[in-house]
Amino acid sequence: MSATLPLFLDCDPGIDDAIALAYLCCQDDVDVVGIAASGGNVATAQVVENTRGWLSLAGRSDVSVHTGHSLPLARQALQTGPQASDAATGEAPEYADLTHGEAGRGYARLPTPSGPVSSVSAAQAWVDAAHAHPGQLLGVVIGPATNLALALEIDPDLPSLFKRLFIMGGAFNYRGNTHPTTEWNVTFDPESTAQVLAAFDRTNQEERLAHLPVIAPIEATEAVEMTPERLATILDGASASSADDRWHSVLAQLAEALRFYFEFHESDGLGYIAHIHDPFVLACALDWARQDTIASNATESERSHANPEETATSAPERGTAGELPWATTRWAPVDVELTGTLTRGETVADWLGRWDRPVNAEVIRAIDAPAFLDHLSTTLMKGPPA
């Protein structure tokens, strides 16, 4: 099958990011335009090495990996602002090494990556990808949104060039996995998520985007639980399939990474399981894009002969249901708390219309986790296309 879906992925491997990368390697219709390796679960330099290591293990060193900024936006401002000082900038950001291991890959052992890291920054790579595939680029952010926010500073018109943006992050009216009400990706760099949502909202008000961003928060994605039993089924199924030795090596190291992830979740009181947020968001984005492409092609001739006023996309209404693969969704105005002393980084949806703002995101509220996990398992068992 020809690579018909241009994708730019921003990730911070991370164990569930690694599963998402493995899933991506199994797709035969996706043109991976580039991958931004952004600091979050571990520091940026380690994230770059992890991303390249997983790709090398899978035989995909051909994919361009772009180094993200080493600091979230607020720390960048402290570093360069008039009040910059050693005291303000010397403390390193907090990383999720307790969750993902000191190196961000649990017990997995990865090969030394082959080939150079791209000389193009992650922010510039976002810009280049959008301009190379105007109206077609699928953007997926499964780490902090730092580099997409920086890309929007380079080119504020980027939102109009995307097919759609999918974001893994946030917690709406839910206990957090970082602070009491916040999720890790947004907490690490709340300004970046706020700026990205504001930029897409602004563009939508000016010219009506065909598709508003999707947000997949943890109250939904936590339903996607990997268990030792399912992992064993995947490994056994891959052994019985025609997957090659290289892919068996990938799955073996994913199993080692997941062993650490299981142990962390157990120590956190959640049982010997693992919440694998990121592969769901990537898979949902790709499956949605395939369906949208089919629907768009089927109606192209009809639209070309219709009155533009009759075919204009109507704005979604707050609280109404959207439609995404494996998911139940609701449309809402969404923003990020930036100044709360107890709630900084909390994502807030105006479900009742108190802000009098237009809808700016489709929020995933629930996931058909068994159906998705069956799909993920089958995909990983088969491995990459021959």
Short mmCIF file of the C-alpha atoms (twelve columns), coordinates in Angstrom:
data_MODEL
# 
_entry.id   MODEL 
# 
loop_
_atom_site.group_PDB 
_atom_site.id 
_atom_site.type_symbol 
_atom_site.label_atom_id 
_atom_site.label_alt_id 
_atom_site.label_comp_id 
_atom_site.label_asym_id 
_atom_site.label_seq_id 
_atom_site.Cartn_x 
_atom_site.Cartn_y 
_atom_site.Cartn_z 
_atom_site.pdbx_PDB_model_num 
ATOM 1   C CA . MET A 1   0.000   0.000   0.000  1 
ATOM 2   C CA . SER A 2   1.280   3.478   -0.815 1 
ATOM 3   C CA . ALA A 3   2.160   5.885   2.008  1 
ATOM 4   C CA . THR A 4   -0.796  8.230   1.769  1 
ATOM 5   C CA . LEU A 5   -0.982  9.682   5.297  1 
ATOM 6   C CA . PRO A 6   1.736   12.230  6.080  1 
ATOM 7   C CA . LEU A 7   2.362   12.204  9.835  1 
ATOM 8   C CA . PHE A 8   4.499   14.277  12.168 1 
ATOM 9   C CA . LEU A 9   4.860   12.758  15.629 1 
ATOM 10  C CA . ASP A 10  6.055   14.622  18.733 1 
ATOM 11  C CA . CYS A 11  6.990   12.231  21.555 1 
ATOM 12  C CA . ASP A 12  9.076   11.878  24.717 1 
ATOM 13  C CA . PRO A 13  9.946   8.160   25.091 1 
ATOM 14  C CA . GLY A 14  8.946   7.005   27.695 1 
ATOM 15  C CA . ILE A 15  7.613   3.462   27.755 1 
ATOM 16  C CA . ASP A 16  4.126   3.995   26.340 1 
ATOM 17  C CA . ASP A 17  5.706   6.238   23.674 1 
ATOM 18  C CA . ALA A 18  7.892   3.257   22.743 1 
ATOM 19  C CA . ILE A 19  4.786   1.121   22.192 1 
ATOM 20  C CA . ALA A 20  3.388   3.910   20.012 1 
ATOM 21  C CA . LEU A 21  6.603   3.911   17.951 1 
ATOM 22  C CA . ALA A 22  6.340   0.144   17.538 1 
ATOM 23  C CA . TYR A 23  2.724   0.492   16.415 1 
ATOM 24  C CA . LEU A 24  3.776   3.178   13.941 1 
ATOM 25  C CA . CYS A 25  6.418   0.864   12.459 1 
ATOM 26  C CA . CYS A 26  3.623   -1.603  11.646 1 
ATOM 27  C CA . GLN A 27  1.702   0.820   9.401  1 
ATOM 28  C CA . ASP A 28  2.121   0.506   5.643  1 
ATOM 29  C CA . ASP A 29  0.195   3.601   4.543  1 
ATOM 30  C CA . VAL A 30  1.877   6.242   6.719  1 
ATOM 31  C CA . ASP A 31  4.570   8.633   5.523  1 
ATOM 32  C CA . VAL A 32  6.436   9.528   8.724  1 
ATOM 33  C CA . VAL A 33  7.557   13.000  7.726  1 
ATOM 34  C CA . GLY A 34  9.483   13.419  10.953 1 
ATOM 35  C CA . ILE A 35  9.566   12.782  14.676 1 
ATOM 36  C CA . ALA A 36  10.232  15.440  17.279 1 
ATOM 37  C CA . ALA A 37  11.975  14.104  20.374 1 
ATOM 38  C CA . SER A 38  10.860  16.390  23.168 1 
ATOM 39  C CA . GLY A 39  11.978  16.455  26.786 1 
ATOM 40  C CA . GLY A 40  9.306   15.309  29.225 1 
ATOM 41  C CA . ASN A 41  9.483   11.803  30.614 1 
ATOM 42  C CA . VAL A 42  13.256  12.212  30.633 1 
ATOM 43  C CA . ALA A 43  15.589  14.989  29.516 1 
ATOM 44  C CA . THR A 44  15.656  15.924  25.845 1 
ATOM 45  C CA . ALA A 45  19.063  14.398  25.055 1 
ATOM 46  C CA . GLN A 46  17.943  11.056  26.489 1 
ATOM 47  C CA . VAL A 47  14.615  11.252  24.672 1 
ATOM 48  C CA . VAL A 48  16.487  11.733  21.388 1 
ATOM 49  C CA . GLU A 49  18.638  8.663   22.074 1 
ATOM 50  C CA . ASN A 50  15.606  6.588   23.116 1 
ATOM 51  C CA . THR A 51  13.633  7.545   20.019 1 
ATOM 52  C CA . ARG A 52  16.546  6.739   17.728 1 
ATOM 53  C CA . GLY A 53  17.298  3.540   19.635 1 
ATOM 54  C CA . TRP A 54  13.766  2.168   19.292 1 
ATOM 55  C CA . LEU A 55  13.710  3.097   15.599 1 
ATOM 56  C CA . SER A 56  17.111  1.486   15.019 1 
ATOM 57  C CA . LEU A 57  15.968  -1.683  16.754 1 
ATOM 58  C CA . ALA A 58  12.960  -1.778  14.419 1 
ATOM 59  C CA . GLY A 59  15.073  -1.111  11.322 1 
ATOM 60  C CA . ARG A 60  13.665  2.380   10.792 1 
ATOM 61  C CA . SER A 61  16.747  4.560   11.054 1 
ATOM 62  C CA . ASP A 62  15.521  6.211   7.858  1 
ATOM 63  C CA . VAL A 63  13.007  8.282   9.865  1 
ATOM 64  C CA . SER A 64  14.224  11.803  10.648 1 
ATOM 65  C CA . VAL A 65  14.443  12.528  14.381 1 
ATOM 66  C CA . HIS A 66  14.535  16.185  15.403 1 
ATOM 67  C CA . THR A 67  15.876  17.406  18.734 1 
ATOM 68  C CA . GLY A 68  13.412  19.354  20.847 1 
ATOM 69  C CA . HIS A 69  14.171  22.304  23.091 1 
ATOM 70  C CA . SER A 70  15.773  21.327  26.384 1 
ATOM 71  C CA . LEU A 71  13.426  23.456  28.511 1 
ATOM 72  C CA . PRO A 72  9.686   24.073  28.789 1 
ATOM 73  C CA . LEU A 73  8.483   27.545  27.779 1 
ATOM 74  C CA . ALA A 74  8.362   29.056  31.268 1 
ATOM 75  C CA . ARG A 75  11.967  28.053  31.949 1 
ATOM 76  C CA . GLN A 76  13.030  29.361  28.542 1 
ATOM 77  C CA . ALA A 77  11.534  32.724  29.512 1 
ATOM 78  C CA . LEU A 78  13.417  32.712  32.829 1 
ATOM 79  C CA . GLN A 79  16.630  31.845  31.035 1 
ATOM 80  C CA . THR A 80  16.417  34.688  28.535 1 
ATOM 81  C CA . GLY A 81  14.345  37.333  30.326 1 
ATOM 82  C CA . PRO A 82  15.661  40.474  32.052 1 
ATOM 83  C CA . GLN A 83  15.364  38.768  35.470 1 
ATOM 84  C CA . ALA A 84  17.378  35.722  34.428 1 
ATOM 85  C CA . SER A 85  19.724  34.431  37.097 1 
ATOM 86  C CA . ASP A 86  21.541  31.276  38.090 1 
ATOM 87  C CA . ALA A 87  19.003  30.750  40.847 1 
ATOM 88  C CA . ALA A 88  16.134  30.955  38.352 1 
ATOM 89  C CA . THR A 89  17.644  28.715  35.695 1 
ATOM 90  C CA . GLY A 90  20.004  26.370  37.512 1 
ATOM 91  C CA . GLU A 91  17.403  23.883  38.769 1 
ATOM 92  C CA . ALA A 92  16.702  21.112  36.277 1 
ATOM 93  C CA . PRO A 93  13.104  20.319  35.303 1 
ATOM 94  C CA . GLU A 94  11.435  17.439  37.088 1 
ATOM 95  C CA . TYR A 95  11.296  14.273  34.974 1 
ATOM 96  C CA . ALA A 96  9.301   11.036  35.235 1 
ATOM 97  C CA . ASP A 97  12.206  8.676   35.908 1 
ATOM 98  C CA . LEU A 98  10.271  6.952   38.698 1 
ATOM 99  C CA . THR A 99  7.634   6.038   36.110 1 
ATOM 100 C CA . HIS A 100 9.818   5.174   33.132 1 
ATOM 101 C CA . GLY A 101 13.234  4.452   34.592 1 
ATOM 102 C CA . GLU A 102 16.303  6.639   34.807 1 
ATOM 103 C CA . ALA A 103 16.913  6.301   31.058 1 
ATOM 104 C CA . GLY A 104 13.208  6.427   30.134 1 
ATOM 105 C CA . ARG A 105 13.041  2.855   28.862 1 
ATOM 106 C CA . GLY A 106 12.579  0.713   31.958 1 
ATOM 107 C CA . TYR A 107 14.712  -2.437  31.756 1 
ATOM 108 C CA . ALA A 108 14.958  -2.367  27.967 1 
ATOM 109 C CA . ARG A 109 18.375  -2.392  26.305 1 
ATOM 110 C CA . LEU A 110 18.557  -0.546  23.006 1 
ATOM 111 C CA . PRO A 111 21.238  -0.531  20.321 1 
ATOM 112 C CA . THR A 112 23.450  2.455   19.739 1 
ATOM 113 C CA . PRO A 113 21.488  4.502   17.186 1 
ATOM 114 C CA . SER A 114 22.882  4.600   13.677 1 
ATOM 115 C CA . GLY A 115 23.005  7.712   11.535 1 
ATOM 116 C CA . PRO A 116 23.142  11.356  12.606 1 
ATOM 117 C CA . VAL A 117 20.422  13.322  14.363 1 
ATOM 118 C CA . SER A 118 18.762  15.816  12.033 1 
ATOM 119 C CA . SER A 119 20.291  19.279  12.133 1 
ATOM 120 C CA . VAL A 120 16.786  20.779  11.853 1 
ATOM 121 C CA . SER A 121 15.258  21.672  15.217 1 
ATOM 122 C CA . ALA A 122 11.973  20.091  16.260 1 
ATOM 123 C CA . ALA A 123 10.166  23.420  16.044 1 
ATOM 124 C CA . GLN A 124 11.422  24.139  12.529 1 
ATOM 125 C CA . ALA A 125 10.662  20.550  11.508 1 
ATOM 126 C CA . TRP A 126 7.006   21.070  12.482 1 
ATOM 127 C CA . VAL A 127 6.926   24.159  10.235 1 
ATOM 128 C CA . ASP A 128 8.652   22.417  7.336  1 
ATOM 129 C CA . ALA A 129 6.350   19.389  7.542  1 
ATOM 130 C CA . ALA A 130 3.189   21.491  7.539  1 
ATOM 131 C CA . HIS A 131 4.330   23.491  4.516  1 
ATOM 132 C CA . ALA A 132 5.414   20.365  2.667  1 
ATOM 133 C CA . HIS A 133 1.964   18.785  3.143  1 
ATOM 134 C CA . PRO A 134 -0.541  21.658  3.320  1 
ATOM 135 C CA . GLY A 135 -3.982  20.522  4.383  1 
ATOM 136 C CA . GLN A 136 -2.800  16.911  4.658  1 
ATOM 137 C CA . LEU A 137 -0.442  16.754  7.632  1 
ATOM 138 C CA . LEU A 138 -1.643  14.807  10.647 1 
ATOM 139 C CA . GLY A 139 0.026   16.116  13.798 1 
ATOM 140 C CA . VAL A 140 0.170   13.905  16.884 1 
ATOM 141 C CA . VAL A 141 1.603   15.135  20.189 1 
ATOM 142 C CA . ILE A 142 2.085   12.427  22.819 1 
ATOM 143 C CA . GLY A 143 4.547   14.381  24.925 1 
ATOM 144 C CA . PRO A 144 4.671   18.020  26.056 1 
ATOM 145 C CA . ALA A 145 3.645   20.518  23.389 1 
ATOM 146 C CA . THR A 146 6.789   22.643  23.760 1 
ATOM 147 C CA . ASN A 147 8.072   22.381  20.201 1 
ATOM 148 C CA . LEU A 148 4.732   22.811  18.502 1 
ATOM 149 C CA . ALA A 149 4.277   26.009  20.531 1 
ATOM 150 C CA . LEU A 150 7.713   27.178  19.372 1 
ATOM 151 C CA . ALA A 151 6.783   26.263  15.791 1 
ATOM 152 C CA . LEU A 152 3.697   28.464  16.067 1 
ATOM 153 C CA . GLU A 153 5.956   31.344  17.090 1 
ATOM 154 C CA . ILE A 154 7.934   30.792  13.894 1 
ATOM 155 C CA . ASP A 155 4.781   30.592  11.755 1 
ATOM 156 C CA . PRO A 156 1.465   31.612  13.390 1 
ATOM 157 C CA . ASP A 157 -0.417  30.406  10.287 1 
ATOM 158 C CA . LEU A 158 0.462   26.743  10.857 1 
ATOM 159 C CA . PRO A 159 -2.992  25.659  12.127 1 
ATOM 160 C CA . SER A 160 -4.505  26.262  8.696  1 
ATOM 161 C CA . LEU A 161 -1.993  23.823  7.164  1 
ATOM 162 C CA . PHE A 162 -2.870  20.809  9.319  1 
ATOM 163 C CA . LYS A 163 -5.321  18.083  8.453  1 
ATOM 164 C CA . ARG A 164 -5.844  17.713  12.202 1 
ATOM 165 C CA . LEU A 165 -3.986  17.819  15.506 1 
ATOM 166 C CA . PHE A 166 -4.271  15.114  18.190 1 
ATOM 167 C CA . ILE A 167 -2.954  15.753  21.716 1 
ATOM 168 C CA . MET A 168 -2.445  13.235  24.513 1 
ATOM 169 C CA . GLY A 169 -2.698  15.160  27.753 1 
ATOM 170 C CA . GLY A 170 -4.770  16.765  30.436 1 
ATOM 171 C CA . ALA A 171 -7.224  15.701  33.103 1 
ATOM 172 C CA . PHE A 172 -10.753 17.126  33.140 1 
ATOM 173 C CA . ASN A 173 -12.599 16.976  36.469 1 
ATOM 174 C CA . TYR A 174 -10.361 14.054  37.430 1 
ATOM 175 C CA . ARG A 175 -7.560  13.185  39.816 1 
ATOM 176 C CA . GLY A 176 -4.210  13.760  38.219 1 
ATOM 177 C CA . ASN A 177 -1.225  11.477  37.737 1 
ATOM 178 C CA . THR A 178 1.271   14.244  38.525 1 
ATOM 179 C CA . HIS A 179 -0.247  16.782  40.891 1 
ATOM 180 C CA . PRO A 180 -3.708  16.250  42.432 1 
ATOM 181 C CA . THR A 181 -5.574  17.571  39.373 1 
ATOM 182 C CA . THR A 182 -2.994  17.519  36.583 1 
ATOM 183 C CA . GLU A 183 -1.557  15.161  33.962 1 
ATOM 184 C CA . TRP A 184 2.159   14.820  33.208 1 
ATOM 185 C CA . ASN A 185 2.447   16.109  29.615 1 
ATOM 186 C CA . VAL A 186 0.561   19.327  30.346 1 
ATOM 187 C CA . THR A 187 2.104   19.807  33.800 1 
ATOM 188 C CA . PHE A 188 5.612   19.633  32.341 1 
ATOM 189 C CA . ASP A 189 4.897   22.629  30.083 1 
ATOM 190 C CA . PRO A 190 1.408   24.092  30.635 1 
ATOM 191 C CA . GLU A 191 2.175   27.296  28.722 1 
ATOM 192 C CA . SER A 192 2.879   25.316  25.568 1 
ATOM 193 C CA . THR A 193 -0.471  23.492  25.615 1 
ATOM 194 C CA . ALA A 194 -2.278  26.771  26.333 1 
ATOM 195 C CA . GLN A 195 -0.501  28.512  23.458 1 
ATOM 196 C CA . VAL A 196 -1.211  25.691  21.008 1 
ATOM 197 C CA . LEU A 197 -4.924  25.645  21.850 1 
ATOM 198 C CA . ALA A 198 -5.085  29.442  21.624 1 
ATOM 199 C CA . ALA A 199 -3.384  29.469  18.215 1 
ATOM 200 C CA . PHE A 200 -5.745  26.877  16.723 1 
ATOM 201 C CA . ASP A 201 -8.717  28.657  18.310 1 
ATOM 202 C CA . ARG A 202 -7.623  31.993  16.860 1 
ATOM 203 C CA . THR A 203 -7.185  30.547  13.380 1 
ATOM 204 C CA . ASN A 204 -10.573 28.847  13.626 1 
ATOM 205 C CA . GLN A 205 -12.236 32.142  14.490 1 
ATOM 206 C CA . GLU A 206 -10.601 33.800  11.500 1 
ATOM 207 C CA . GLU A 207 -11.153 31.180  8.823  1 
ATOM 208 C CA . ARG A 208 -13.013 28.150  10.264 1 
ATOM 209 C CA . LEU A 209 -10.732 25.147  10.398 1 
ATOM 210 C CA . ALA A 210 -12.052 21.963  8.798  1 
ATOM 211 C CA . HIS A 211 -11.187 20.003  11.957 1 
ATOM 212 C CA . LEU A 212 -10.535 21.259  15.491 1 
ATOM 213 C CA . PRO A 213 -7.894  19.626  17.706 1 
ATOM 214 C CA . VAL A 214 -8.585  16.418  19.603 1 
ATOM 215 C CA . ILE A 215 -7.546  16.072  23.249 1 
ATOM 216 C CA . ALA A 216 -7.191  12.639  24.854 1 
ATOM 217 C CA . PRO A 217 -6.980  13.114  28.652 1 
ATOM 218 C CA . ILE A 218 -5.957  10.534  31.228 1 
ATOM 219 C CA . GLU A 219 -9.463  9.881   32.545 1 
ATOM 220 C CA . ALA A 220 -10.076 8.251   29.164 1 
ATOM 221 C CA . THR A 221 -6.662  6.829   28.258 1 
ATOM 222 C CA . GLU A 222 -6.124  5.182   31.652 1 
ATOM 223 C CA . ALA A 223 -8.731  2.646   30.555 1 
ATOM 224 C CA . VAL A 224 -6.162  1.293   28.091 1 
ATOM 225 C CA . GLU A 225 -4.396  -1.162  30.385 1 
ATOM 226 C CA . MET A 226 -1.652  -3.505  29.322 1 
ATOM 227 C CA . THR A 227 -1.468  -6.630  31.485 1 
ATOM 228 C CA . PRO A 228 1.156   -9.376  31.732 1 
ATOM 229 C CA . GLU A 229 -1.398  -11.797 30.276 1 
ATOM 230 C CA . ARG A 230 -2.024  -9.665  27.198 1 
ATOM 231 C CA . LEU A 231 1.692   -9.057  26.768 1 
ATOM 232 C CA . ALA A 232 2.292   -12.813 26.851 1 
ATOM 233 C CA . THR A 233 -0.417  -13.275 24.230 1 
ATOM 234 C CA . ILE A 234 1.292   -10.721 21.972 1 
ATOM 235 C CA . LEU A 235 4.683   -12.395 22.367 1 
ATOM 236 C CA . ASP A 236 3.259   -15.849 21.750 1 
ATOM 237 C CA . GLY A 237 1.264   -14.629 18.757 1 
ATOM 238 C CA . ALA A 238 4.338   -13.001 17.228 1 
ATOM 239 C CA . SER A 239 6.282   -16.254 17.647 1 
ATOM 240 C CA . ALA A 240 3.554   -18.107 15.781 1 
ATOM 241 C CA . SER A 241 3.389   -15.517 12.993 1 
ATOM 242 C CA . SER A 242 5.773   -14.750 10.170 1 
ATOM 243 C CA . ALA A 243 7.376   -11.833 12.028 1 
ATOM 244 C CA . ASP A 244 11.147  -11.730 11.506 1 
ATOM 245 C CA . ASP A 245 13.896  -11.886 14.111 1 
ATOM 246 C CA . ARG A 246 14.262  -8.115  14.160 1 
ATOM 247 C CA . TRP A 247 10.640  -7.688  15.195 1 
ATOM 248 C CA . HIS A 248 10.979  -10.361 17.867 1 
ATOM 249 C CA . SER A 249 13.848  -8.289  19.273 1 
ATOM 250 C CA . VAL A 250 11.638  -5.192  19.348 1 
ATOM 251 C CA . LEU A 251 8.893   -7.037  21.217 1 
ATOM 252 C CA . ALA A 252 11.390  -8.594  23.637 1 
ATOM 253 C CA . GLN A 253 12.715  -5.156  24.608 1 
ATOM 254 C CA . LEU A 254 9.204   -3.719  24.845 1 
ATOM 255 C CA . ALA A 255 8.458   -6.530  27.281 1 
ATOM 256 C CA . GLU A 256 11.480  -5.524  29.363 1 
ATOM 257 C CA . ALA A 257 10.338  -1.892  29.328 1 
ATOM 258 C CA . LEU A 258 6.825   -2.939  30.324 1 
ATOM 259 C CA . ARG A 259 8.141   -5.046  33.198 1 
ATOM 260 C CA . PHE A 260 9.435   -1.819  34.756 1 
ATOM 261 C CA . TYR A 261 6.150   -0.054  33.941 1 
ATOM 262 C CA . PHE A 262 4.154   -2.854  35.603 1 
ATOM 263 C CA . GLU A 263 6.299   -2.534  38.708 1 
ATOM 264 C CA . PHE A 264 5.810   1.225   38.843 1 
ATOM 265 C CA . HIS A 265 2.033   0.992   38.565 1 
ATOM 266 C CA . GLU A 266 1.998   -1.650  41.282 1 
ATOM 267 C CA . SER A 267 4.106   0.564   43.564 1 
ATOM 268 C CA . ASP A 268 1.648   3.388   42.879 1 
ATOM 269 C CA . GLY A 269 -1.217  1.242   44.157 1 
ATOM 270 C CA . LEU A 270 -2.762  0.532   40.751 1 
ATOM 271 C CA . GLY A 271 -1.913  -3.161  40.432 1 
ATOM 272 C CA . TYR A 272 0.557   -5.027  38.233 1 
ATOM 273 C CA . ILE A 273 -0.697  -3.382  35.044 1 
ATOM 274 C CA . ALA A 274 0.383   -0.471  32.841 1 
ATOM 275 C CA . HIS A 275 -1.587  2.465   31.473 1 
ATOM 276 C CA . ILE A 276 -0.482  2.792   27.840 1 
ATOM 277 C CA . HIS A 277 -1.908  6.169   26.872 1 
ATOM 278 C CA . ASP A 278 0.164   7.029   23.819 1 
ATOM 279 C CA . PRO A 279 -0.416  4.168   21.365 1 
ATOM 280 C CA . PHE A 280 -4.159  4.731   21.611 1 
ATOM 281 C CA . VAL A 281 -3.888  8.396   20.629 1 
ATOM 282 C CA . LEU A 282 -1.638  7.618   17.668 1 
ATOM 283 C CA . ALA A 283 -3.871  4.780   16.468 1 
ATOM 284 C CA . CYS A 284 -7.024  6.870   16.904 1 
ATOM 285 C CA . ALA A 285 -5.482  9.687   14.868 1 
ATOM 286 C CA . LEU A 286 -4.406  7.388   12.039 1 
ATOM 287 C CA . ASP A 287 -7.719  5.546   11.855 1 
ATOM 288 C CA . TRP A 288 -9.643  8.833   11.893 1 
ATOM 289 C CA . ALA A 289 -7.438  10.204  9.091  1 
ATOM 290 C CA . ARG A 290 -8.062  7.108   6.970  1 
ATOM 291 C CA . GLN A 291 -11.814 7.406   7.413  1 
ATOM 292 C CA . ASP A 292 -11.753 11.139  6.729  1 
ATOM 293 C CA . THR A 293 -9.714  10.634  3.574  1 
ATOM 294 C CA . ILE A 294 -12.206 8.069   2.273  1 
ATOM 295 C CA . ALA A 295 -15.149 10.329  3.104  1 
ATOM 296 C CA . SER A 296 -13.451 13.350  1.531  1 
ATOM 297 C CA . ASN A 297 -12.651 11.483  -1.675 1 
ATOM 298 C CA . ALA A 298 -16.201 10.150  -1.926 1 
ATOM 299 C CA . THR A 299 -17.737 13.620  -1.783 1 
ATOM 300 C CA . GLU A 300 -15.087 15.607  -3.657 1 
ATOM 301 C CA . SER A 301 -17.032 15.793  -6.897 1 
ATOM 302 C CA . GLU A 302 -20.213 16.780  -5.059 1 
ATOM 303 C CA . ARG A 303 -18.461 19.631  -3.276 1 
ATOM 304 C CA . SER A 304 -16.851 20.884  -6.484 1 
ATOM 305 C CA . HIS A 305 -20.292 21.542  -7.993 1 
ATOM 306 C CA . ALA A 306 -22.041 22.777  -4.871 1 
ATOM 307 C CA . ASN A 307 -22.636 26.270  -3.556 1 
ATOM 308 C CA . PRO A 308 -19.843 27.035  -1.047 1 
ATOM 309 C CA . GLU A 309 -22.364 28.482  1.408  1 
ATOM 310 C CA . GLU A 310 -24.300 25.221  1.333  1 
ATOM 311 C CA . THR A 311 -21.213 23.056  1.935  1 
ATOM 312 C CA . ALA A 312 -19.542 25.184  4.636  1 
ATOM 313 C CA . THR A 313 -18.730 23.206  7.776  1 
ATOM 314 C CA . SER A 314 -20.993 24.123  10.676 1 
ATOM 315 C CA . ALA A 315 -19.346 24.847  14.011 1 
ATOM 316 C CA . PRO A 316 -19.775 22.071  16.598 1 
ATOM 317 C CA . GLU A 317 -21.911 22.945  19.608 1 
ATOM 318 C CA . ARG A 318 -20.696 22.666  23.181 1 
ATOM 319 C CA . GLY A 319 -21.593 19.371  24.794 1 
ATOM 320 C CA . THR A 320 -22.528 17.572  21.600 1 
ATOM 321 C CA . ALA A 321 -20.974 14.243  20.731 1 
ATOM 322 C CA . GLY A 322 -18.181 13.927  18.215 1 
ATOM 323 C CA . GLU A 323 -17.066 10.799  16.432 1 
ATOM 324 C CA . LEU A 324 -13.665 9.172   16.729 1 
ATOM 325 C CA . PRO A 325 -12.462 5.568   16.433 1 
ATOM 326 C CA . TRP A 326 -12.822 3.526   19.642 1 
ATOM 327 C CA . ALA A 327 -13.955 6.650   21.515 1 
ATOM 328 C CA . THR A 328 -16.865 8.599   22.956 1 
ATOM 329 C CA . THR A 329 -16.257 12.345  22.714 1 
ATOM 330 C CA . ARG A 330 -17.743 15.726  23.577 1 
ATOM 331 C CA . TRP A 331 -17.079 19.164  22.098 1 
ATOM 332 C CA . ALA A 332 -16.117 21.940  24.523 1 
ATOM 333 C CA . PRO A 333 -14.196 25.178  25.012 1 
ATOM 334 C CA . VAL A 334 -10.929 24.157  26.681 1 
ATOM 335 C CA . ASP A 335 -8.115  26.072  28.383 1 
ATOM 336 C CA . VAL A 336 -5.188  25.467  30.748 1 
ATOM 337 C CA . GLU A 337 -4.741  26.897  34.245 1 
ATOM 338 C CA . LEU A 338 -1.397  28.701  34.401 1 
ATOM 339 C CA . THR A 339 -1.416  30.630  37.669 1 
ATOM 340 C CA . GLY A 340 -3.182  28.484  40.270 1 
ATOM 341 C CA . THR A 341 -0.998  27.732  43.289 1 
ATOM 342 C CA . LEU A 342 -2.602  24.289  43.635 1 
ATOM 343 C CA . THR A 343 -3.873  23.700  40.106 1 
ATOM 344 C CA . ARG A 344 -1.245  24.998  37.684 1 
ATOM 345 C CA . GLY A 345 -1.333  22.739  34.621 1 
ATOM 346 C CA . GLU A 346 -4.941  21.652  35.080 1 
ATOM 347 C CA . THR A 347 -6.973  21.423  31.871 1 
ATOM 348 C CA . VAL A 348 -10.400 22.979  32.186 1 
ATOM 349 C CA . ALA A 349 -13.415 22.401  29.939 1 
ATOM 350 C CA . ASP A 350 -16.396 24.738  30.088 1 
ATOM 351 C CA . TRP A 351 -19.101 22.073  29.950 1 
ATOM 352 C CA . LEU A 352 -21.844 24.511  31.020 1 
ATOM 353 C CA . GLY A 353 -21.031 27.523  28.833 1 
ATOM 354 C CA . ARG A 354 -19.937 29.855  31.642 1 
ATOM 355 C CA . TRP A 355 -17.113 31.386  29.622 1 
ATOM 356 C CA . ASP A 356 -19.232 32.294  26.616 1 
ATOM 357 C CA . ARG A 357 -16.425 31.065  24.380 1 
ATOM 358 C CA . PRO A 358 -16.749 28.979  21.223 1 
ATOM 359 C CA . VAL A 359 -15.845 25.310  21.153 1 
ATOM 360 C CA . ASN A 360 -12.148 24.748  20.403 1 
ATOM 361 C CA . ALA A 361 -11.565 21.015  20.938 1 
ATOM 362 C CA . GLU A 362 -13.059 17.549  20.734 1 
ATOM 363 C CA . VAL A 363 -12.389 15.900  24.080 1 
ATOM 364 C CA . ILE A 364 -12.284 12.120  24.407 1 
ATOM 365 C CA . ARG A 365 -14.438 11.115  27.372 1 
ATOM 366 C CA . ALA A 366 -14.351 7.308   27.182 1 
ATOM 367 C CA . ILE A 367 -12.569 4.598   25.208 1 
ATOM 368 C CA . ASP A 368 -13.644 1.141   24.100 1 
ATOM 369 C CA . ALA A 369 -10.429 -0.210  25.593 1 
ATOM 370 C CA . PRO A 370 -11.016 -3.940  24.927 1 
ATOM 371 C CA . ALA A 371 -11.640 -3.308  21.226 1 
ATOM 372 C CA . PHE A 372 -8.600  -1.075  20.885 1 
ATOM 373 C CA . LEU A 373 -6.347  -3.439  22.830 1 
ATOM 374 C CA . ASP A 374 -7.396  -6.306  20.580 1 
ATOM 375 C CA . HIS A 375 -6.473  -4.159  17.573 1 
ATOM 376 C CA . LEU A 376 -3.132  -3.203  19.129 1 
ATOM 377 C CA . SER A 377 -2.352  -6.805  20.026 1 
ATOM 378 C CA . THR A 378 -3.120  -8.058  16.523 1 
ATOM 379 C CA . THR A 379 -1.008  -5.298  14.991 1 
ATOM 380 C CA . LEU A 380 2.023   -5.986  17.185 1 
ATOM 381 C CA . MET A 381 1.742   -9.736  16.623 1 
ATOM 382 C CA . LYS A 382 1.913   -9.275  12.841 1 
ATOM 383 C CA . GLY A 383 4.714   -6.723  12.955 1 
ATOM 384 C CA . PRO A 384 5.775   -4.428  10.113 1 
ATOM 385 C CA . PRO A 385 4.685   -5.194  6.558  1 
ATOM 386 C CA . ALA A 386 7.119   -7.328  4.614  1 
# 
